[in-house]
Amino acid sequence: MELVPKIIINEVSKAENRIFNILNAISGHKNSVVLHSLNCSEHQYKQWSEIDFCLLLPDGIFVLEVKGGRVSCQDGEWEYRGTHRRGTSREGPFQQASSARYALEKLLKKKFNLNRKVRDWPIVFGWGVVLPDTPWSHSSVEMPLDVVADRSTCANPDTFKSYLNNLILYWKKKD
């Protein structure tokens, strides 16, 4: 996998830095590019959105939202607790990843006249949530475990590569 940029330019969270290094260490994904901190100038309900990682793979385009520290959700209120940051939000990482994925597709369609079928080959779009510091077992219709990489999945490049392969399969089945 080729990462763009090759090094992290701006200050990012420890979690994003860790995932950057894991993605950099993954082998076997030829003809693949990972865009880190991709700005999306159009969004359904935000003036501007940022995609933590956008994976351009032969299998499709996948958006990853990374949340470091302890992540939890209680009655629709998301709580984030890290070393240097604490906060709550009504918008969780699943909604962030999903809305960024749709914003990116809409933007590509508008700017580049992207057609989801290129020579009868459907471009698969998908998204995932990466929680490298949190063990996650909360499955629901809104939060399927198939799209989540938690602390155990982010332990090393091999387990993360398996997550990516499963994420690709999950979205291929839905497409």
PDB file of C-alpha atoms in Angstrom:
ATOM      1  CA  MET A   1       0.000   0.000   0.000  1.00  0.00           C
ATOM      2  CA  GLU A   2       1.216   3.449  -0.837  1.00  0.00           C
ATOM      3  CA  LEU A   3       0.377   6.140   1.710  1.00  0.00           C
ATOM      4  CA  VAL A   4      -0.191   9.736   0.652  1.00  0.00           C
ATOM      5  CA  PRO A   5       1.373  11.704   2.166  1.00  0.00           C
ATOM      6  CA  LYS A   6       4.273   9.361   2.934  1.00  0.00           C
ATOM      7  CA  ILE A   7       4.706  10.931   6.359  1.00  0.00           C
ATOM      8  CA  ILE A   8       2.211  12.597   8.648  1.00  0.00           C
ATOM      9  CA  ILE A   9       2.464  16.321   8.021  1.00  0.00           C
ATOM     10  CA  ASN A  10       0.007  17.785  10.522  1.00  0.00           C
ATOM     11  CA  GLU A  11      -0.310  16.949  14.173  1.00  0.00           C
ATOM     12  CA  VAL A  12      -2.770  14.069  14.542  1.00  0.00           C
ATOM     13  CA  SER A  13      -3.948  11.851  17.348  1.00  0.00           C
ATOM     14  CA  LYS A  14      -1.829   8.962  18.575  1.00  0.00           C
ATOM     15  CA  ALA A  15      -4.549   6.635  17.290  1.00  0.00           C
ATOM     16  CA  GLU A  16      -4.369   8.009  13.731  1.00  0.00           C
ATOM     17  CA  ASN A  17      -0.580   7.826  13.878  1.00  0.00           C
ATOM     18  CA  ARG A  18      -0.786   4.175  14.945  1.00  0.00           C
ATOM     19  CA  ILE A  19      -3.199   3.279  12.129  1.00  0.00           C
ATOM     20  CA  PHE A  20      -0.999   5.178   9.653  1.00  0.00           C
ATOM     21  CA  ASN A  21       1.966   2.998  10.693  1.00  0.00           C
ATOM     22  CA  ILE A  22      -0.114  -0.188  10.548  1.00  0.00           C
ATOM     23  CA  LEU A  23      -1.373   0.643   7.048  1.00  0.00           C
ATOM     24  CA  ASN A  24       2.191   1.433   6.005  1.00  0.00           C
ATOM     25  CA  ALA A  25       3.300  -2.014   7.198  1.00  0.00           C
ATOM     26  CA  ILE A  26       0.581  -3.977   5.389  1.00  0.00           C
ATOM     27  CA  SER A  27       1.801  -5.839   2.359  1.00  0.00           C
ATOM     28  CA  GLY A  28      -0.107  -7.630  -0.354  1.00  0.00           C
ATOM     29  CA  HIS A  29      -2.449  -4.839  -1.387  1.00  0.00           C
ATOM     30  CA  LYS A  30      -0.878  -4.002  -4.732  1.00  0.00           C
ATOM     31  CA  ASN A  31      -2.127  -1.025  -6.725  1.00  0.00           C
ATOM     32  CA  SER A  32      -3.548   0.440  -3.533  1.00  0.00           C
ATOM     33  CA  VAL A  33      -3.294   4.002  -2.264  1.00  0.00           C
ATOM     34  CA  VAL A  34      -4.264   5.319   1.148  1.00  0.00           C
ATOM     35  CA  LEU A  35      -5.016   9.022   1.455  1.00  0.00           C
ATOM     36  CA  HIS A  36      -4.563  10.319   5.000  1.00  0.00           C
ATOM     37  CA  SER A  37      -6.564  13.271   6.280  1.00  0.00           C
ATOM     38  CA  LEU A  38      -8.471  13.852   3.057  1.00  0.00           C
ATOM     39  CA  ASN A  39     -10.517  17.041   3.123  1.00  0.00           C
ATOM     40  CA  CYS A  40     -13.959  16.796   1.579  1.00  0.00           C
ATOM     41  CA  SER A  41     -15.163  20.239   0.552  1.00  0.00           C
ATOM     42  CA  GLU A  42     -18.820  19.297   0.306  1.00  0.00           C
ATOM     43  CA  HIS A  43     -20.936  17.468   2.835  1.00  0.00           C
ATOM     44  CA  GLN A  44     -24.629  16.983   3.455  1.00  0.00           C
ATOM     45  CA  TYR A  45     -24.734  18.831   6.789  1.00  0.00           C
ATOM     46  CA  LYS A  46     -21.205  20.161   7.429  1.00  0.00           C
ATOM     47  CA  GLN A  47     -19.404  23.027   5.760  1.00  0.00           C
ATOM     48  CA  TRP A  48     -16.323  20.838   5.458  1.00  0.00           C
ATOM     49  CA  SER A  49     -15.455  17.321   6.503  1.00  0.00           C
ATOM     50  CA  GLU A  50     -12.235  15.422   6.939  1.00  0.00           C
ATOM     51  CA  ILE A  51     -11.766  11.747   6.130  1.00  0.00           C
ATOM     52  CA  ASP A  52      -9.167  10.182   8.410  1.00  0.00           C
ATOM     53  CA  PHE A  53      -8.196   7.529   5.861  1.00  0.00           C
ATOM     54  CA  CYS A  54      -9.505   6.988   2.343  1.00  0.00           C
ATOM     55  CA  LEU A  55      -8.432   3.659   0.872  1.00  0.00           C
ATOM     56  CA  LEU A  56      -8.360   3.448  -2.911  1.00  0.00           C
ATOM     57  CA  LEU A  57      -8.139  -0.281  -3.537  1.00  0.00           C
ATOM     58  CA  PRO A  58      -8.680  -2.464  -6.594  1.00  0.00           C
ATOM     59  CA  ASP A  59     -11.756  -3.678  -4.667  1.00  0.00           C
ATOM     60  CA  GLY A  60     -13.247  -0.217  -4.178  1.00  0.00           C
ATOM     61  CA  ILE A  61     -13.075   2.996  -2.187  1.00  0.00           C
ATOM     62  CA  PHE A  62     -13.306   2.778   1.583  1.00  0.00           C
ATOM     63  CA  VAL A  63     -13.468   5.503   4.232  1.00  0.00           C
ATOM     64  CA  LEU A  64     -12.094   4.855   7.726  1.00  0.00           C
ATOM     65  CA  GLU A  65     -13.001   6.979  10.748  1.00  0.00           C
ATOM     66  CA  VAL A  66     -10.495   6.632  13.618  1.00  0.00           C
ATOM     67  CA  LYS A  67     -11.389   7.392  17.239  1.00  0.00           C
ATOM     68  CA  GLY A  68      -8.639   6.991  19.829  1.00  0.00           C
ATOM     69  CA  GLY A  69      -8.945   6.702  23.578  1.00  0.00           C
ATOM     70  CA  ARG A  70     -11.963   5.122  25.224  1.00  0.00           C
ATOM     71  CA  VAL A  71     -15.105   5.321  23.110  1.00  0.00           C
ATOM     72  CA  SER A  72     -18.565   4.549  24.441  1.00  0.00           C
ATOM     73  CA  CYS A  73     -22.187   5.233  23.637  1.00  0.00           C
ATOM     74  CA  GLN A  74     -25.034   5.551  26.111  1.00  0.00           C
ATOM     75  CA  ASP A  75     -28.577   6.444  25.005  1.00  0.00           C
ATOM     76  CA  GLY A  76     -27.344   7.948  21.738  1.00  0.00           C
ATOM     77  CA  GLU A  77     -24.696  10.115  23.415  1.00  0.00           C
ATOM     78  CA  TRP A  78     -21.129   9.308  22.395  1.00  0.00           C
ATOM     79  CA  GLU A  79     -18.338   9.828  24.896  1.00  0.00           C
ATOM     80  CA  TYR A  80     -14.657  10.096  23.997  1.00  0.00           C
ATOM     81  CA  ARG A  81     -12.022   9.913  26.730  1.00  0.00           C
ATOM     82  CA  GLY A  82      -8.357  10.257  25.857  1.00  0.00           C
ATOM     83  CA  THR A  83      -5.164  11.332  27.555  1.00  0.00           C
ATOM     84  CA  HIS A  84      -5.535  14.952  26.472  1.00  0.00           C
ATOM     85  CA  ARG A  85      -9.170  15.126  25.474  1.00  0.00           C
ATOM     86  CA  ARG A  86     -12.652  14.381  26.766  1.00  0.00           C
ATOM     87  CA  GLY A  87     -15.895  15.088  25.074  1.00  0.00           C
ATOM     88  CA  THR A  88     -19.366  14.032  24.074  1.00  0.00           C
ATOM     89  CA  SER A  89     -21.248  14.190  20.823  1.00  0.00           C
ATOM     90  CA  ARG A  90     -24.606  13.192  19.383  1.00  0.00           C
ATOM     91  CA  GLU A  91     -22.824  12.306  16.129  1.00  0.00           C
ATOM     92  CA  GLY A  92     -20.896   9.098  16.540  1.00  0.00           C
ATOM     93  CA  PRO A  93     -18.082   7.593  14.480  1.00  0.00           C
ATOM     94  CA  PHE A  94     -20.484   5.352  12.533  1.00  0.00           C
ATOM     95  CA  GLN A  95     -22.474   8.352  11.330  1.00  0.00           C
ATOM     96  CA  GLN A  96     -19.257  10.281  10.621  1.00  0.00           C
ATOM     97  CA  ALA A  97     -17.804   7.469   8.500  1.00  0.00           C
ATOM     98  CA  SER A  98     -21.066   6.839   6.677  1.00  0.00           C
ATOM     99  CA  SER A  99     -21.765  10.487   5.889  1.00  0.00           C
ATOM    100  CA  ALA A 100     -18.161  11.029   4.738  1.00  0.00           C
ATOM    101  CA  ARG A 101     -18.429   8.037   2.397  1.00  0.00           C
ATOM    102  CA  TYR A 102     -21.601   9.393   0.770  1.00  0.00           C
ATOM    103  CA  ALA A 103     -20.178  12.928   0.600  1.00  0.00           C
ATOM    104  CA  LEU A 104     -17.070  11.614  -1.159  1.00  0.00           C
ATOM    105  CA  GLU A 105     -19.063   9.628  -3.708  1.00  0.00           C
ATOM    106  CA  LYS A 106     -21.309  12.617  -4.427  1.00  0.00           C
ATOM    107  CA  LEU A 107     -18.288  14.900  -4.802  1.00  0.00           C
ATOM    108  CA  LEU A 108     -16.495  12.485  -7.158  1.00  0.00           C
ATOM    109  CA  LYS A 109     -19.645  12.144  -9.224  1.00  0.00           C
ATOM    110  CA  LYS A 110     -20.115  15.914  -9.442  1.00  0.00           C
ATOM    111  CA  LYS A 111     -16.482  16.914 -10.062  1.00  0.00           C
ATOM    112  CA  PHE A 112     -15.319  14.014 -12.210  1.00  0.00           C
ATOM    113  CA  ASN A 113     -18.562  12.601 -13.562  1.00  0.00           C
ATOM    114  CA  LEU A 114     -17.804   9.349 -11.763  1.00  0.00           C
ATOM    115  CA  ASN A 115     -20.002   6.519 -12.876  1.00  0.00           C
ATOM    116  CA  ARG A 116     -20.350   3.658 -10.390  1.00  0.00           C
ATOM    117  CA  LYS A 117     -20.031   1.234 -13.317  1.00  0.00           C
ATOM    118  CA  VAL A 118     -16.756   1.518 -15.157  1.00  0.00           C
ATOM    119  CA  ARG A 119     -16.774  -0.879 -18.124  1.00  0.00           C
ATOM    120  CA  ASP A 120     -19.365  -3.044 -16.332  1.00  0.00           C
ATOM    121  CA  TRP A 121     -17.190  -3.115 -13.227  1.00  0.00           C
ATOM    122  CA  PRO A 122     -19.064  -1.717 -10.237  1.00  0.00           C
ATOM    123  CA  ILE A 123     -17.032   0.500  -7.948  1.00  0.00           C
ATOM    124  CA  VAL A 124     -17.707  -0.603  -4.395  1.00  0.00           C
ATOM    125  CA  PHE A 125     -17.900   2.145  -1.770  1.00  0.00           C
ATOM    126  CA  GLY A 126     -17.753   1.371   1.928  1.00  0.00           C
ATOM    127  CA  TRP A 127     -16.763   2.687   5.303  1.00  0.00           C
ATOM    128  CA  GLY A 128     -15.374   1.451   8.590  1.00  0.00           C
ATOM    129  CA  VAL A 129     -14.857   2.605  12.162  1.00  0.00           C
ATOM    130  CA  VAL A 130     -11.469   2.106  13.803  1.00  0.00           C
ATOM    131  CA  LEU A 131     -11.259   2.155  17.620  1.00  0.00           C
ATOM    132  CA  PRO A 132      -7.636   1.171  18.342  1.00  0.00           C
ATOM    133  CA  ASP A 133      -7.847   1.728  22.128  1.00  0.00           C
ATOM    134  CA  THR A 134     -11.334   0.363  22.806  1.00  0.00           C
ATOM    135  CA  PRO A 135     -12.537  -3.231  22.984  1.00  0.00           C
ATOM    136  CA  TRP A 136     -15.851  -3.178  21.082  1.00  0.00           C
ATOM    137  CA  SER A 137     -18.615  -5.765  21.251  1.00  0.00           C
ATOM    138  CA  HIS A 138     -21.749  -3.623  20.849  1.00  0.00           C
ATOM    139  CA  SER A 139     -23.446  -4.916  17.740  1.00  0.00           C
ATOM    140  CA  SER A 140     -26.674  -3.428  16.474  1.00  0.00           C
ATOM    141  CA  VAL A 141     -28.375  -2.634  13.188  1.00  0.00           C
ATOM    142  CA  GLU A 142     -26.759   0.794  13.320  1.00  0.00           C
ATOM    143  CA  MET A 143     -23.348  -0.509  14.404  1.00  0.00           C
ATOM    144  CA  PRO A 144     -22.550  -3.840  12.720  1.00  0.00           C
ATOM    145  CA  LEU A 145     -19.403  -5.484  14.042  1.00  0.00           C
ATOM    146  CA  ASP A 146     -18.335  -6.184  10.448  1.00  0.00           C
ATOM    147  CA  VAL A 147     -17.317  -2.551   9.995  1.00  0.00           C
ATOM    148  CA  VAL A 148     -15.481  -2.146  13.328  1.00  0.00           C
ATOM    149  CA  ALA A 149     -11.782  -2.541  14.013  1.00  0.00           C
ATOM    150  CA  ASP A 150     -11.263  -2.460  17.767  1.00  0.00           C
ATOM    151  CA  ARG A 151      -8.242  -2.792  20.080  1.00  0.00           C
ATOM    152  CA  SER A 152      -7.629  -6.462  19.254  1.00  0.00           C
ATOM    153  CA  THR A 153      -8.026  -5.912  15.503  1.00  0.00           C
ATOM    154  CA  CYS A 154      -5.540  -3.027  15.600  1.00  0.00           C
ATOM    155  CA  ALA A 155      -2.919  -5.080  17.470  1.00  0.00           C
ATOM    156  CA  ASN A 156      -0.721  -5.616  14.406  1.00  0.00           C
ATOM    157  CA  PRO A 157      -0.660  -5.316  10.602  1.00  0.00           C
ATOM    158  CA  ASP A 158      -1.822  -8.925  10.082  1.00  0.00           C
ATOM    159  CA  THR A 159      -4.999  -8.595  12.165  1.00  0.00           C
ATOM    160  CA  PHE A 160      -5.723  -5.204  10.606  1.00  0.00           C
ATOM    161  CA  LYS A 161      -5.229  -6.631   7.109  1.00  0.00           C
ATOM    162  CA  SER A 162      -7.792  -9.343   7.962  1.00  0.00           C
ATOM    163  CA  TYR A 163     -10.169  -6.608   9.101  1.00  0.00           C
ATOM    164  CA  LEU A 164      -9.731  -4.772   5.781  1.00  0.00           C
ATOM    165  CA  ASN A 165     -10.337  -7.962   3.799  1.00  0.00           C
ATOM    166  CA  ASN A 166     -13.527  -8.646   5.806  1.00  0.00           C
ATOM    167  CA  LEU A 167     -14.624  -5.017   5.398  1.00  0.00           C
ATOM    168  CA  ILE A 168     -14.213  -5.324   1.622  1.00  0.00           C
ATOM    169  CA  LEU A 169     -16.278  -8.532   1.579  1.00  0.00           C
ATOM    170  CA  TYR A 170     -18.972  -6.957   3.758  1.00  0.00           C
ATOM    171  CA  TRP A 171     -19.444  -4.023   1.365  1.00  0.00           C
ATOM    172  CA  LYS A 172     -19.156  -6.167  -1.771  1.00  0.00           C
ATOM    173  CA  LYS A 173     -22.097  -8.232  -0.538  1.00  0.00           C
ATOM    174  CA  LYS A 174     -24.133  -5.067   0.012  1.00  0.00           C
ATOM    175  CA  ASP A 175     -23.333  -3.488  -3.333  1.00  0.00           C
TER     176      ASP A 175
END
